[in-house]
RNA sequence: GCGAGGGUGGCGGAAUGGCAGACGCGCUGGACUUAGGAUCCAGUGGGGAAACCCAUGAGGGUUCAAAUCCCUCCCCUCGCACCA
């Protein structure tokens, strides 16, 4: 027997797999398909344990499904655009392109070294103009459909780094890099109208199995609320103020209105109000404050009286108008009707400024209407003090008030969403150029499709300042108008990298990609993705954008499905010493070091064994050693099996039962929620059992070899290299990848005796061996005559016998 | 505050109404050995000499039977957070 040498075995098989193009996906419309996808890596320097976990889980699924005769697509690519490449350019004085491609080479090598069964022929690199050309193409299609527009909007601006930051780079209101408080800066930006798809994105029909929390997070992010717009006339300004409310039933309890300090009417108010000095002071104060999330939570409600009045649409009463710091311009109409009796925020504000509180909803538990409330009553109830609406249940009252308002033209049904349009402009170099041209004559026009791609110029000076470096690349900026041919200028902003990742999975699903983004029939065959695997951090952004993109492509007739990912698995983080592995914490374990020390199979095994896929995994040096020992035992056992020559059949049946049990267990645990940790535990049990069995020498060679082959097959998806080696050593010619997953028989059909638990009055008193075919009565007869149970039963009357087949029998005795 | 998930040996974790702690780590003892941080064997929730008793965050309930279902409470993690 040779010593187990993982490096030699693994590299040998990886080469063979590559030479035979074993994992190449083939479009076979007549075969049932399985598209297994893992979120592609961002091209930072190298892969980390999180990637290893993600990709190993995917590889087990892929290899398992192949053995179950699915036609598999298991692709990989690189998310290659993005800010870190520019930061590296500044810091290391290296061009973003060189940096990115160098990293891709490293990552590719590392993935191959892990032995993941990728179809390398379909690799996608998003910074390749062959790919981003189609970002530009889709942008133009979206533009034609009216889904793209430009507007001035506040962007996250870091005054110290002199650059715009993406939302996700703003942590608690501060810059992720330098910690400076992020400011808001108005810039012209390109937007895609994702809000037009809000309703369809809320519909998760077509999604089979996603973690509930991801769906909840998306629903919250979209944030639909149904209510009513109500119009208050302001005579002094001769303006109508529209407010949004979900509680139209409380309309008669309105005692004042509140505008956001950013509300457009504020300017006019400043002109007309006698209180304008104070208002100005207040607004100054609000705008000066840059607030972090924490601040907003702790901040006290403050406001200023405009001394201007609005007219209540129903009672015609004069309602004071205030400006308050607790009203958001970004939501609803930027103005609210305040009902302090039934809204806690309004209640606090009213108390502070001595504004009246009018109760209009009666808590059914109140015996009488209280004089004073100590907090707002926000639950439903019966409408009171509401004129013609008195006596209505508040839920029904919402409808009634709304209908009445509609009749008198003072309001209408309205739905608002938290979701904002997707800002895709980035003032950066390393991204897809937006295919827009500014022409003196024709205005803003899209580039002609035949002129794509608009290539990113290589020669550029990256400064890290707030403007796109492309602005200073004359060769890039100067162009001809695609409509009239006169001199024009290009847009210099590039696209958010989330555009790249919104359709990469379609590109994979297509072999023929010359002159088109993807092949429609092949994409319709492979899609939707049957199993998507990735981190929870993409719960909203990437997954929402991809769903949106797919729906638009459906509407444009590019694809025949609306949901890209049917099943989603979010794997947990890899942590060490209780914290996520990170350079700053100094607790990083490098996968390559581990592969050097133990081999890829051991690393894969450990990462699958230490925890179920969706929970966080605590790294353990001792744990990986345990897996190393296990594979060494398997290796040793293999040679003992191979050289075994006994023909004693005494325990053959027992061995058959064991292999059936483990095949059944592993199959079921993979099928059910990918419980790879218990699969491995079951295989370890089998190895422990077989070890003993071999020293007893009571099984026959043929049966043993047969069982061992089955075992190699089920271990294969987890640790493919060592399995290929053992497989070939048994004179098998096929790759295991092309073998069938073993079948199993139900235990009852092969097992003669089963050990069941014996309970007396619900207490376990021991075990008994019985045939699986016996019934409760027959088992009871056995127990009655069994010495160890006699003393519990003798002289007592049995009032019930509960037998759970093959598990337990409970005898209930009279007291 | 709201929403979701979770709390089981010294540790990672099994068991989703049916023998709690599978499997692995660690630990203890033994074998082999010049040596062992290699390998193999045995043991390992707590109490007890034993029969047995007690144990799944705390307390109550349902059931022949509860880690699992129901109620009350405590703690941890994540997400959202002035959303009108």
PDB file of C-alpha atoms in Angstrom, chain A residues 290-434:
ATOM      1  CA  UNK A 290     -25.202  65.290   8.832  1.00  0.00           C
ATOM      2  CA  UNK A 291     -26.914  62.491  10.549  1.00  0.00           C
ATOM      3  CA  UNK A 292     -25.800  58.938  11.026  1.00  0.00           C
ATOM      4  CA  UNK A 293     -28.377  56.227  11.431  1.00  0.00           C
ATOM      5  CA  UNK A 294     -27.775  56.239  15.176  1.00  0.00           C
ATOM      6  CA  UNK A 295     -28.393  59.968  15.383  1.00  0.00           C
ATOM      7  CA  UNK A 296     -31.701  59.662  13.581  1.00  0.00           C
ATOM      8  CA  UNK A 297     -32.864  57.095  16.103  1.00  0.00           C
ATOM      9  CA  UNK A 298     -31.933  59.189  19.083  1.00  0.00           C
ATOM     10  CA  UNK A 299     -32.936  62.543  17.708  1.00  0.00           C
ATOM     11  CA  UNK A 300     -35.792  64.379  19.349  1.00  0.00           C
ATOM     12  CA  UNK A 301     -38.754  65.424  17.294  1.00  0.00           C
ATOM     13  CA  UNK A 302     -38.470  69.091  16.540  1.00  0.00           C
ATOM     14  CA  UNK A 303     -40.416  71.507  14.428  1.00  0.00           C
ATOM     15  CA  UNK A 304     -41.446  75.034  13.748  1.00  0.00           C
ATOM     16  CA  UNK A 305     -44.871  76.615  13.357  1.00  0.00           C
ATOM     17  CA  UNK A 306     -45.314  78.312   9.977  1.00  0.00           C
ATOM     18  CA  UNK A 307     -48.313  80.288  11.295  1.00  0.00           C
ATOM     19  CA  UNK A 308     -49.989  79.352   8.046  1.00  0.00           C
ATOM     20  CA  UNK A 309     -53.227  77.362   7.944  1.00  0.00           C
ATOM     21  CA  UNK A 310     -54.726  74.711   5.714  1.00  0.00           C
ATOM     22  CA  UNK A 311     -58.398  73.861   5.337  1.00  0.00           C
ATOM     23  CA  UNK A 312     -59.616  70.453   6.507  1.00  0.00           C
ATOM     24  CA  UNK A 313     -61.233  68.806   3.472  1.00  0.00           C
ATOM     25  CA  UNK A 314     -64.259  67.607   5.441  1.00  0.00           C
ATOM     26  CA  UNK A 315     -64.808  69.931   8.413  1.00  0.00           C
ATOM     27  CA  UNK A 316     -63.410  73.065   6.710  1.00  0.00           C
ATOM     28  CA  UNK A 317     -61.631  73.805   9.987  1.00  0.00           C
ATOM     29  CA  UNK A 318     -58.383  75.777   9.963  1.00  0.00           C
ATOM     30  CA  UNK A 319     -55.464  73.364  10.536  1.00  0.00           C
ATOM     31  CA  UNK A 320     -52.037  74.752  11.453  1.00  0.00           C
ATOM     32  CA  UNK A 321     -49.139  73.829   9.174  1.00  0.00           C
ATOM     33  CA  UNK A 322     -45.802  72.925  10.768  1.00  0.00           C
ATOM     34  CA  UNK A 323     -42.399  71.950   9.470  1.00  0.00           C
ATOM     35  CA  UNK A 324     -40.859  68.985  11.294  1.00  0.00           C
ATOM     36  CA  UNK A 325     -37.628  67.017  11.297  1.00  0.00           C
ATOM     37  CA  UNK A 326     -39.424  63.695  11.524  1.00  0.00           C
ATOM     38  CA  UNK A 327     -41.033  63.853   8.099  1.00  0.00           C
ATOM     39  CA  UNK A 328     -39.059  62.306   5.270  1.00  0.00           C
ATOM     40  CA  UNK A 329     -39.053  63.924   1.848  1.00  0.00           C
ATOM     41  CA  UNK A 330     -38.066  60.572   0.329  1.00  0.00           C
ATOM     42  CA  UNK A 331     -41.276  58.870   1.270  1.00  0.00           C
ATOM     43  CA  UNK A 332     -44.880  59.516   0.338  1.00  0.00           C
ATOM     44  CA  UNK A 333     -45.547  63.164  -0.553  1.00  0.00           C
ATOM     45  CA  UNK A 334     -43.079  64.587   1.964  1.00  0.00           C
ATOM     46  CA  UNK A 335     -45.946  65.836   4.098  1.00  0.00           C
ATOM     47  CA  UNK A 336     -48.192  64.165   6.655  1.00  0.00           C
ATOM     48  CA  UNK A 337     -51.454  64.838   8.388  1.00  0.00           C
ATOM     49  CA  UNK A 338     -50.774  64.577  12.099  1.00  0.00           C
ATOM     50  CA  UNK A 339     -53.174  62.581  14.226  1.00  0.00           C
ATOM     51  CA  UNK A 340     -51.555  62.707  17.654  1.00  0.00           C
ATOM     52  CA  UNK A 341     -54.222  60.563  19.302  1.00  0.00           C
ATOM     53  CA  UNK A 342     -53.463  57.639  17.024  1.00  0.00           C
ATOM     54  CA  UNK A 343     -49.845  57.963  15.974  1.00  0.00           C
ATOM     55  CA  UNK A 344     -47.039  57.852  18.510  1.00  0.00           C
ATOM     56  CA  UNK A 345     -44.716  60.187  16.565  1.00  0.00           C
ATOM     57  CA  UNK A 346     -47.412  62.800  16.185  1.00  0.00           C
ATOM     58  CA  UNK A 347     -48.316  62.308  19.836  1.00  0.00           C
ATOM     59  CA  UNK A 348     -44.793  63.094  21.011  1.00  0.00           C
ATOM     60  CA  UNK A 349     -44.613  66.114  18.740  1.00  0.00           C
ATOM     61  CA  UNK A 350     -47.994  67.413  19.882  1.00  0.00           C
ATOM     62  CA  UNK A 351     -47.036  67.089  23.535  1.00  0.00           C
ATOM     63  CA  UNK A 352     -43.818  68.980  23.000  1.00  0.00           C
ATOM     64  CA  UNK A 353     -45.541  71.898  21.264  1.00  0.00           C
ATOM     65  CA  UNK A 354     -48.859  71.775  23.106  1.00  0.00           C
ATOM     66  CA  UNK A 355     -50.879  70.943  20.049  1.00  0.00           C
ATOM     67  CA  UNK A 356     -54.411  69.563  20.537  1.00  0.00           C
ATOM     68  CA  UNK A 357     -55.012  65.822  20.677  1.00  0.00           C
ATOM     69  CA  UNK A 358     -58.360  64.627  19.405  1.00  0.00           C
ATOM     70  CA  UNK A 359     -59.516  61.061  19.937  1.00  0.00           C
ATOM     71  CA  UNK A 360     -61.441  59.638  16.963  1.00  0.00           C
ATOM     72  CA  UNK A 361     -60.898  55.886  17.343  1.00  0.00           C
ATOM     73  CA  UNK A 362     -62.325  54.151  20.400  1.00  0.00           C
ATOM     74  CA  UNK A 363     -60.422  51.222  21.841  1.00  0.00           C
ATOM     75  CA  UNK A 364     -63.076  48.495  22.267  1.00  0.00           C
ATOM     76  CA  UNK A 365     -61.656  47.850  25.748  1.00  0.00           C
ATOM     77  CA  UNK A 366     -62.351  51.382  26.959  1.00  0.00           C
ATOM     78  CA  UNK A 367     -65.441  51.719  29.145  1.00  0.00           C
ATOM     79  CA  UNK A 368     -65.481  55.437  28.479  1.00  0.00           C
ATOM     80  CA  UNK A 369     -63.433  57.810  26.395  1.00  0.00           C
ATOM     81  CA  UNK A 370     -60.379  58.906  28.402  1.00  0.00           C
ATOM     82  CA  UNK A 371     -59.806  62.602  29.096  1.00  0.00           C
ATOM     83  CA  UNK A 372     -56.130  62.292  28.346  1.00  0.00           C
ATOM     84  CA  UNK A 373     -53.965  59.650  26.677  1.00  0.00           C
ATOM     85  CA  UNK A 374     -50.509  58.779  27.950  1.00  0.00           C
ATOM     86  CA  UNK A 375     -49.595  57.396  24.550  1.00  0.00           C
ATOM     87  CA  UNK A 376     -51.192  57.164  21.118  1.00  0.00           C
ATOM     88  CA  UNK A 377     -53.747  54.426  20.501  1.00  0.00           C
ATOM     89  CA  UNK A 378     -52.615  52.958  17.185  1.00  0.00           C
ATOM     90  CA  UNK A 379     -54.792  49.845  16.983  1.00  0.00           C
ATOM     91  CA  UNK A 380     -58.123  49.532  15.145  1.00  0.00           C
ATOM     92  CA  UNK A 381     -61.350  50.432  16.924  1.00  0.00           C
ATOM     93  CA  UNK A 382     -64.662  52.185  16.500  1.00  0.00           C
ATOM     94  CA  UNK A 383     -64.822  55.602  14.862  1.00  0.00           C
ATOM     95  CA  UNK A 384     -66.083  58.445  17.080  1.00  0.00           C
ATOM     96  CA  UNK A 385     -66.110  62.270  16.890  1.00  0.00           C
ATOM     97  CA  UNK A 386     -66.125  61.745  13.155  1.00  0.00           C
ATOM     98  CA  UNK A 387     -69.514  63.064  12.096  1.00  0.00           C
ATOM     99  CA  UNK A 388     -71.176  60.903   9.484  1.00  0.00           C
ATOM    100  CA  UNK A 389     -68.547  58.192   9.995  1.00  0.00           C
ATOM    101  CA  UNK A 390     -69.309  57.630  13.672  1.00  0.00           C
ATOM    102  CA  UNK A 391     -69.861  54.010  14.561  1.00  0.00           C
ATOM    103  CA  UNK A 392     -67.865  52.508  11.695  1.00  0.00           C
ATOM    104  CA  UNK A 393     -65.270  49.928  12.425  1.00  0.00           C
ATOM    105  CA  UNK A 394     -61.982  51.714  11.660  1.00  0.00           C
ATOM    106  CA  UNK A 395     -60.932  49.143   9.047  1.00  0.00           C
ATOM    107  CA  UNK A 396     -64.151  49.690   7.127  1.00  0.00           C
ATOM    108  CA  UNK A 397     -63.949  53.391   7.877  1.00  0.00           C
ATOM    109  CA  UNK A 398     -60.736  53.703   5.871  1.00  0.00           C
ATOM    110  CA  UNK A 399     -62.675  52.721   2.784  1.00  0.00           C
ATOM    111  CA  UNK A 400     -65.656  54.914   3.588  1.00  0.00           C
ATOM    112  CA  UNK A 401     -63.602  58.047   4.173  1.00  0.00           C
ATOM    113  CA  UNK A 402     -61.636  57.399   0.995  1.00  0.00           C
ATOM    114  CA  UNK A 403     -64.784  56.967  -1.090  1.00  0.00           C
ATOM    115  CA  UNK A 404     -66.221  60.152   0.369  1.00  0.00           C
ATOM    116  CA  UNK A 405     -63.031  62.094  -0.420  1.00  0.00           C
ATOM    117  CA  UNK A 406     -63.020  60.777  -3.956  1.00  0.00           C
ATOM    118  CA  UNK A 407     -66.614  61.923  -4.363  1.00  0.00           C
ATOM    119  CA  UNK A 408     -65.777  65.477  -3.292  1.00  0.00           C
ATOM    120  CA  UNK A 409     -62.452  65.448  -5.177  1.00  0.00           C
ATOM    121  CA  UNK A 410     -60.378  65.862  -2.060  1.00  0.00           C
ATOM    122  CA  UNK A 411     -58.450  62.608  -2.206  1.00  0.00           C
ATOM    123  CA  UNK A 412     -57.840  59.300  -3.931  1.00  0.00           C
ATOM    124  CA  UNK A 413     -56.560  55.824  -3.342  1.00  0.00           C
ATOM    125  CA  UNK A 414     -52.753  55.697  -3.499  1.00  0.00           C
ATOM    126  CA  UNK A 415     -49.993  53.120  -3.252  1.00  0.00           C
ATOM    127  CA  UNK A 416     -46.470  54.084  -2.288  1.00  0.00           C
ATOM    128  CA  UNK A 417     -43.293  52.040  -2.327  1.00  0.00           C
ATOM    129  CA  UNK A 418     -40.055  52.463  -0.444  1.00  0.00           C
ATOM    130  CA  UNK A 419     -38.231  51.116  -3.468  1.00  0.00           C
ATOM    131  CA  UNK A 420     -36.446  53.820  -5.416  1.00  0.00           C
ATOM    132  CA  UNK A 421     -35.368  53.772  -9.019  1.00  0.00           C
ATOM    133  CA  UNK A 422     -32.029  52.121  -9.570  1.00  0.00           C
ATOM    134  CA  UNK A 423     -29.241  54.674  -9.899  1.00  0.00           C
ATOM    135  CA  UNK A 424     -26.710  53.095 -12.232  1.00  0.00           C
ATOM    136  CA  UNK A 425     -24.322  56.021 -12.786  1.00  0.00           C
ATOM    137  CA  UNK A 426     -20.886  55.742 -11.273  1.00  0.00           C
ATOM    138  CA  UNK A 427     -18.245  58.435 -11.602  1.00  0.00           C
ATOM    139  CA  UNK A 428     -15.603  55.795 -12.105  1.00  0.00           C
ATOM    140  CA  UNK A 429     -13.300  54.353 -14.694  1.00  0.00           C
ATOM    141  CA  UNK A 430     -13.478  50.596 -14.163  1.00  0.00           C
ATOM    142  CA  UNK A 431     -16.986  49.857 -15.388  1.00  0.00           C
ATOM    143  CA  UNK A 432     -19.154  49.661 -18.486  1.00  0.00           C
ATOM    144  CA  UNK A 433     -19.302  52.989 -20.371  1.00  0.00           C
ATOM    145  CA  UNK A 434     -22.880  54.195 -20.637  1.00  0.00           C
TER     146      UNK A 434
END
